[in-house]
Amino acid sequence: EAGVAQSPRYKIIEKRQSVAFWCNPISGHATLYWYQQILGQGPKLLIQFQNNGVVDDSQLPKDRFSAERLKGVDSTLKIQPAKLEDSAVYLCASSLDAATAGQGDQETQYFGPGTRLLVL
Amino acid sequence: AQSVTQLDSHVSVSEGTPVLLRCNYSSSYSPSLFWYVQHPNKGLQLLLKYTSAATLVKGINGFEAEFKKSETSFHLTKPSAHMSDAAEYFCVVIPGYSSASKIIFGSGTRLSIRP
Protein backbone atom coordinates (compact mmCIF):
# COMPACT_ATOMS: atom_id res chain seq x y z
CA GLU A 1 0.00 0.00 0.00
CA ALA A 2 1.43 3.37 -1.00
CA GLY A 3 1.88 5.88 1.80
CA VAL A 4 1.01 9.56 1.98
CA ALA A 5 2.80 11.44 -0.81
CA GLN A 6 3.94 15.05 -0.55
CA SER A 7 5.70 17.38 -2.93
CA PRO A 8 7.96 19.18 -3.15
CA ARG A 9 10.25 17.83 -0.43
CA TYR A 10 12.15 21.10 -0.12
CA LYS A 11 11.38 24.68 -1.08
CA ILE A 12 13.31 27.91 -0.64
CA ILE A 13 11.57 31.21 -1.34
CA GLU A 14 11.94 34.85 -0.45
CA LYS A 15 9.53 36.60 1.88
CA ARG A 16 6.40 37.96 0.24
CA GLN A 17 6.53 35.24 -2.43
CA SER A 18 3.86 32.56 -2.82
CA VAL A 19 4.28 28.82 -2.38
CA ALA A 20 2.05 25.78 -2.71
CA PHE A 21 2.38 22.27 -1.30
CA TRP A 22 0.64 19.16 -2.55
CA CYS A 23 -0.51 16.06 -0.69
CA ASN A 24 -1.96 12.79 -1.91
CA PRO A 25 -3.36 10.71 0.96
CA ILE A 26 -3.55 6.96 1.23
CA SER A 27 -6.24 5.61 -1.08
CA GLY A 28 -9.60 5.38 0.66
CA HIS A 29 -8.71 7.70 3.52
CA ALA A 30 -11.51 10.20 4.05
CA THR A 31 -9.75 12.44 6.56
CA LEU A 32 -6.78 14.61 5.64
CA TYR A 33 -4.70 16.86 7.91
CA TRP A 34 -2.12 19.59 7.33
CA TYR A 35 0.35 20.34 10.13
CA GLN A 36 3.07 22.95 10.59
CA GLN A 37 6.17 21.82 12.50
CA ILE A 38 8.56 24.59 13.45
CA LEU A 39 12.09 23.49 14.33
CA GLY A 40 12.25 22.19 17.89
CA GLN A 41 8.47 22.04 18.34
CA GLY A 42 5.74 19.49 17.93
CA PRO A 43 3.46 19.59 14.90
CA LYS A 44 0.56 22.06 15.05
CA LEU A 45 -2.67 21.20 13.26
CA LEU A 46 -3.49 23.80 10.61
CA ILE A 47 -6.54 22.27 8.98
CA GLN A 48 -8.51 19.02 8.94
CA PHE A 49 -10.68 17.87 6.01
CA GLN A 50 -13.39 15.23 6.04
CA ASN A 51 -13.72 14.30 2.35
CA ASN A 52 -13.85 17.76 0.71
CA GLY A 53 -15.30 19.60 3.71
CA VAL A 54 -13.37 21.48 6.40
CA VAL A 55 -13.76 20.05 9.91
CA ASP A 56 -11.32 22.29 11.78
CA ASP A 57 -9.30 25.27 10.54
CA SER A 58 -9.18 27.21 13.79
CA GLN A 59 -5.38 27.43 13.78
CA LEU A 60 -4.97 28.29 10.10
CA PRO A 61 -3.75 31.90 9.58
CA LYS A 62 -6.42 32.67 7.05
CA ASP A 63 -5.01 36.02 6.02
CA ARG A 64 -2.16 34.25 4.24
CA PHE A 65 -2.79 30.50 4.31
CA SER A 66 -5.39 28.62 2.27
CA ALA A 67 -6.09 24.97 1.64
CA GLU A 68 -8.43 23.02 -0.54
CA ARG A 69 -9.43 19.43 -1.22
CA LEU A 70 -11.82 19.90 -4.09
CA LYS A 71 -12.48 16.29 -5.09
CA GLY A 72 -12.03 14.82 -1.62
CA VAL A 73 -8.75 13.15 -2.54
CA ASP A 74 -5.55 15.16 -2.89
CA SER A 75 -5.06 18.54 -1.31
CA THR A 76 -3.04 21.71 -1.72
CA LEU A 77 -1.86 24.15 0.95
CA LYS A 78 -0.88 27.64 -0.17
CA ILE A 79 0.91 30.50 1.54
CA GLN A 80 0.59 33.97 0.03
CA PRO A 81 2.53 36.06 0.89
CA ALA A 82 5.12 34.12 2.89
CA LYS A 83 6.78 35.50 6.00
CA LEU A 84 10.07 34.55 7.62
CA GLU A 85 8.23 32.84 10.48
CA ASP A 86 6.57 30.45 8.03
CA SER A 87 9.86 28.55 7.75
CA ALA A 88 8.93 25.07 8.94
CA VAL A 89 8.18 21.54 7.84
CA TYR A 90 4.65 21.12 6.52
CA LEU A 91 3.28 17.67 7.21
CA CYS A 92 0.30 16.00 5.61
CA ALA A 93 -1.46 13.06 7.24
CA SER A 94 -4.50 10.96 6.48
CA SER A 95 -6.76 8.57 8.32
CA LEU A 96 -9.60 6.26 7.36
CA ASP A 97 -12.54 8.25 8.72
CA ALA A 98 -12.21 10.24 11.94
CA ALA A 99 -15.93 11.13 11.79
CA THR A 100 -17.13 7.57 12.18
CA ALA A 101 -14.40 6.21 14.42
CA GLY A 102 -16.41 6.91 17.53
CA GLN A 103 -15.68 8.88 20.65
CA GLY A 104 -12.42 7.83 22.22
CA ASP A 105 -11.44 5.70 19.25
CA GLN A 106 -9.82 8.02 16.78
CA GLU A 107 -8.32 6.43 13.74
CA THR A 108 -4.59 6.26 13.38
CA GLN A 109 -3.02 9.02 11.30
CA TYR A 110 -0.44 8.15 8.65
CA PHE A 111 2.07 10.87 7.90
CA GLY A 112 3.87 11.86 4.72
CA PRO A 113 7.58 12.76 4.65
CA GLY A 114 6.84 16.49 4.84
CA THR A 115 7.86 19.56 2.86
CA ARG A 116 10.67 21.61 4.35
CA LEU A 117 10.11 25.33 3.64
CA LEU A 118 12.75 28.00 4.12
CA VAL A 119 11.70 31.62 3.75
CA LEU A 120 14.60 34.07 3.28
CA ALA B 1 -8.26 23.71 28.23
CA GLN B 2 -6.80 20.58 26.74
CA SER B 3 -3.03 20.22 26.75
CA VAL B 4 -0.17 17.76 26.70
CA THR B 5 3.20 18.19 28.41
CA GLN B 6 6.31 16.20 27.71
CA LEU B 7 8.39 16.68 30.81
CA ASP B 8 11.83 16.14 29.26
CA SER B 9 13.07 17.78 26.08
CA HIS B 10 16.06 15.44 25.92
CA VAL B 11 16.71 12.00 27.43
CA SER B 12 20.01 10.16 27.11
CA VAL B 13 20.45 6.50 28.11
CA SER B 14 23.03 3.81 27.54
CA GLU B 15 22.32 0.99 25.12
CA GLY B 16 20.68 -1.92 26.93
CA THR B 17 19.27 0.19 29.79
CA PRO B 18 15.59 1.08 30.33
CA VAL B 19 13.93 4.03 28.62
CA LEU B 20 11.33 6.29 30.25
CA LEU B 21 9.77 9.20 28.34
CA ARG B 22 7.24 11.13 30.39
CA CYS B 23 3.95 12.62 29.21
CA ASN B 24 1.18 14.32 31.18
CA TYR B 25 -2.09 15.48 29.69
CA SER B 26 -5.03 17.64 30.58
CA SER B 27 -8.46 16.75 29.25
CA SER B 28 -11.99 17.19 30.52
CA TYR B 29 -13.15 14.14 28.59
CA SER B 30 -11.97 10.59 28.10
CA PRO B 31 -9.01 11.17 25.82
CA SER B 32 -7.35 9.13 23.15
CA LEU B 33 -3.58 9.13 23.61
CA PHE B 34 -0.82 8.28 21.18
CA TRP B 35 2.95 8.10 20.98
CA TYR B 36 4.60 8.84 17.64
CA VAL B 37 8.28 8.55 16.71
CA GLN B 38 10.13 10.70 14.18
CA HIS B 39 13.50 9.56 12.90
CA PRO B 40 15.70 12.16 11.17
CA ASN B 41 14.42 13.04 7.71
CA LYS B 42 11.60 10.53 8.00
CA GLY B 43 7.86 10.83 8.55
CA LEU B 44 6.09 10.39 11.87
CA GLN B 45 5.28 6.79 12.71
CA LEU B 46 2.74 5.54 15.23
CA LEU B 47 4.28 3.63 18.14
CA LEU B 48 1.11 2.88 20.10
CA LYS B 49 -2.29 4.27 21.05
CA TYR B 50 -4.70 4.20 23.98
CA THR B 51 -8.42 4.40 23.20
CA SER B 52 -10.21 3.44 26.46
CA ALA B 53 -9.45 -0.27 26.34
CA ALA B 54 -6.63 -1.83 28.37
CA THR B 55 -4.62 0.73 30.34
CA LEU B 56 -1.30 -0.94 29.49
CA VAL B 57 -0.71 -0.57 25.79
CA LYS B 58 1.96 -2.45 23.86
CA GLY B 59 3.40 -0.95 20.72
CA ILE B 60 6.00 -1.66 18.10
CA ASN B 61 9.72 -2.19 18.69
CA GLY B 62 9.23 -3.26 22.31
CA PHE B 63 7.72 0.00 23.53
CA GLU B 64 4.75 0.18 25.87
CA ALA B 65 2.84 2.86 27.74
CA GLU B 66 0.49 2.88 30.70
CA PHE B 67 -2.54 5.14 30.96
CA LYS B 68 -2.94 6.38 34.56
CA LYS B 69 -6.06 8.47 34.89
CA SER B 70 -5.40 9.42 38.52
CA GLU B 71 -2.02 10.86 37.54
CA THR B 72 -3.13 12.10 34.10
CA SER B 73 -0.03 10.44 32.68
CA PHE B 74 0.83 8.29 29.68
CA HIS B 75 4.55 7.55 30.04
CA LEU B 76 6.41 5.59 27.36
CA THR B 77 8.81 2.84 28.43
CA LYS B 78 11.09 0.22 26.95
CA PRO B 79 13.04 -2.32 29.02
CA SER B 80 16.23 -2.21 26.97
CA ALA B 81 17.29 0.61 24.64
CA HIS B 82 18.72 -0.08 21.20
CA MET B 83 20.82 2.28 19.11
CA SER B 84 18.04 2.40 16.51
CA ASP B 85 15.70 3.93 19.11
CA ALA B 86 17.49 7.29 18.84
CA ALA B 87 14.81 9.66 17.52
CA GLU B 88 12.28 12.33 18.49
CA TYR B 89 9.19 11.10 20.33
CA PHE B 90 5.86 12.91 20.48
CA CYS B 91 2.97 12.37 22.87
CA VAL B 92 -0.40 13.23 21.31
CA VAL B 93 -3.79 13.76 22.94
CA ILE B 94 -7.22 13.93 21.35
CA PRO B 95 -9.78 15.04 23.96
CA GLY B 96 -12.39 12.77 22.41
CA TYR B 97 -15.64 14.69 22.84
CA SER B 98 -16.28 14.78 19.08
CA SER B 99 -14.80 13.63 15.83
CA ALA B 100 -13.46 17.14 15.35
CA SER B 101 -11.65 17.20 18.68
CA LYS B 102 -8.53 19.27 18.44
CA ILE B 103 -5.44 17.11 18.07
CA ILE B 104 -2.62 18.31 20.31
CA PHE B 105 1.02 17.28 19.96
CA GLY B 106 3.50 17.61 22.79
CA SER B 107 6.72 19.51 22.18
CA GLY B 108 8.71 16.32 21.78
CA THR B 109 11.46 14.43 23.61
CA ARG B 110 14.73 13.71 21.86
CA LEU B 111 16.06 10.30 22.84
CA SER B 112 19.81 9.72 22.54
CA ILE B 113 21.41 6.32 23.01
CA ARG B 114 25.01 6.03 24.26
CA PRO B 115 27.04 3.00 23.07
Short mmCIF file of C-alpha atoms in Angstrom, two decimals, chain B residues 1-114:
data_model
loop_
_atom_site.label_atom_id
_atom_site.label_comp_id
_atom_site.label_asym_id
_atom_site.label_seq_id
_atom_site.Cartn_x
_atom_site.Cartn_y
_atom_site.Cartn_z
CA ALA B 1 -8.26 23.71 28.23
CA GLN B 2 -6.80 20.58 26.74
CA SER B 3 -3.03 20.22 26.75
CA VAL B 4 -0.17 17.76 26.70
CA THR B 5 3.20 18.19 28.41
CA GLN B 6 6.31 16.20 27.71
CA LEU B 7 8.39 16.68 30.81
CA ASP B 8 11.83 16.14 29.26
CA SER B 9 13.07 17.78 26.08
CA HIS B 10 16.06 15.44 25.92
CA VAL B 11 16.71 12.00 27.43
CA SER B 12 20.01 10.16 27.11
CA VAL B 13 20.45 6.50 28.11
CA SER B 14 23.03 3.81 27.54
CA GLU B 15 22.32 0.99 25.12
CA GLY B 16 20.68 -1.92 26.93
CA THR B 17 19.27 0.19 29.79
CA PRO B 18 15.59 1.08 30.33
CA VAL B 19 13.93 4.03 28.62
CA LEU B 20 11.33 6.29 30.25
CA LEU B 21 9.77 9.20 28.34
CA ARG B 22 7.24 11.13 30.39
CA CYS B 23 3.95 12.62 29.21
CA ASN B 24 1.18 14.32 31.18
CA TYR B 25 -2.09 15.48 29.69
CA SER B 26 -5.03 17.64 30.58
CA SER B 27 -8.46 16.75 29.25
CA SER B 28 -11.99 17.19 30.52
CA TYR B 29 -13.15 14.14 28.59
CA SER B 30 -11.97 10.59 28.10
CA PRO B 31 -9.01 11.17 25.82
CA SER B 32 -7.35 9.13 23.15
CA LEU B 33 -3.58 9.13 23.61
CA PHE B 34 -0.82 8.28 21.18
CA TRP B 35 2.95 8.10 20.98
CA TYR B 36 4.60 8.84 17.64
CA VAL B 37 8.28 8.55 16.71
CA GLN B 38 10.13 10.70 14.18
CA HIS B 39 13.50 9.56 12.90
CA PRO B 40 15.70 12.16 11.17
CA ASN B 41 14.42 13.04 7.71
CA LYS B 42 11.60 10.53 8.00
CA GLY B 43 7.86 10.83 8.55
CA LEU B 44 6.09 10.39 11.87
CA GLN B 45 5.28 6.79 12.71
CA LEU B 46 2.74 5.54 15.23
CA LEU B 47 4.28 3.63 18.14
CA LEU B 48 1.11 2.88 20.10
CA LYS B 49 -2.29 4.27 21.05
CA TYR B 50 -4.70 4.20 23.98
CA THR B 51 -8.42 4.40 23.20
CA SER B 52 -10.21 3.44 26.46
CA ALA B 53 -9.45 -0.27 26.34
CA ALA B 54 -6.63 -1.83 28.37
CA THR B 55 -4.62 0.73 30.34
CA LEU B 56 -1.30 -0.94 29.49
CA VAL B 57 -0.71 -0.57 25.79
CA LYS B 58 1.96 -2.45 23.86
CA GLY B 59 3.40 -0.95 20.72
CA ILE B 60 6.00 -1.66 18.10
CA ASN B 61 9.72 -2.19 18.69
CA GLY B 62 9.23 -3.26 22.31
CA PHE B 63 7.72 0.00 23.53
CA GLU B 64 4.75 0.18 25.87
CA ALA B 65 2.84 2.86 27.74
CA GLU B 66 0.49 2.88 30.70
CA PHE B 67 -2.54 5.14 30.96
CA LYS B 68 -2.94 6.38 34.56
CA LYS B 69 -6.06 8.47 34.89
CA SER B 70 -5.40 9.42 38.52
CA GLU B 71 -2.02 10.86 37.54
CA THR B 72 -3.13 12.10 34.10
CA SER B 73 -0.03 10.44 32.68
CA PHE B 74 0.83 8.29 29.68
CA HIS B 75 4.55 7.55 30.04
CA LEU B 76 6.41 5.59 27.36
CA THR B 77 8.81 2.84 28.43
CA LYS B 78 11.09 0.22 26.95
CA PRO B 79 13.04 -2.32 29.02
CA SER B 80 16.23 -2.21 26.97
CA ALA B 81 17.29 0.61 24.64
CA HIS B 82 18.72 -0.08 21.20
CA MET B 83 20.82 2.28 19.11
CA SER B 84 18.04 2.40 16.51
CA ASP B 85 15.70 3.93 19.11
CA ALA B 86 17.49 7.29 18.84
CA ALA B 87 14.81 9.66 17.52
CA GLU B 88 12.28 12.33 18.49
CA TYR B 89 9.19 11.10 20.33
CA PHE B 90 5.86 12.91 20.48
CA CYS B 91 2.97 12.37 22.87
CA VAL B 92 -0.40 13.23 21.31
CA VAL B 93 -3.79 13.76 22.94
CA ILE B 94 -7.22 13.93 21.35
CA PRO B 95 -9.78 15.04 23.96
CA GLY B 96 -12.39 12.77 22.41
CA TYR B 97 -15.64 14.69 22.84
CA SER B 98 -16.28 14.78 19.08
CA SER B 99 -14.80 13.63 15.83
CA ALA B 100 -13.46 17.14 15.35
CA SER B 101 -11.65 17.20 18.68
CA LYS B 102 -8.53 19.27 18.44
CA ILE B 103 -5.44 17.11 18.07
CA ILE B 104 -2.62 18.31 20.31
CA PHE B 105 1.02 17.28 19.96
CA GLY B 106 3.50 17.61 22.79
CA SER B 107 6.72 19.51 22.18
CA GLY B 108 8.71 16.32 21.78
CA THR B 109 11.46 14.43 23.61
CA ARG B 110 14.73 13.71 21.86
CA LEU B 111 16.06 10.30 22.84
CA SER B 112 19.81 9.72 22.54
CA ILE B 113 21.41 6.32 23.01
CA ARG B 114 25.01 6.03 24.26
#
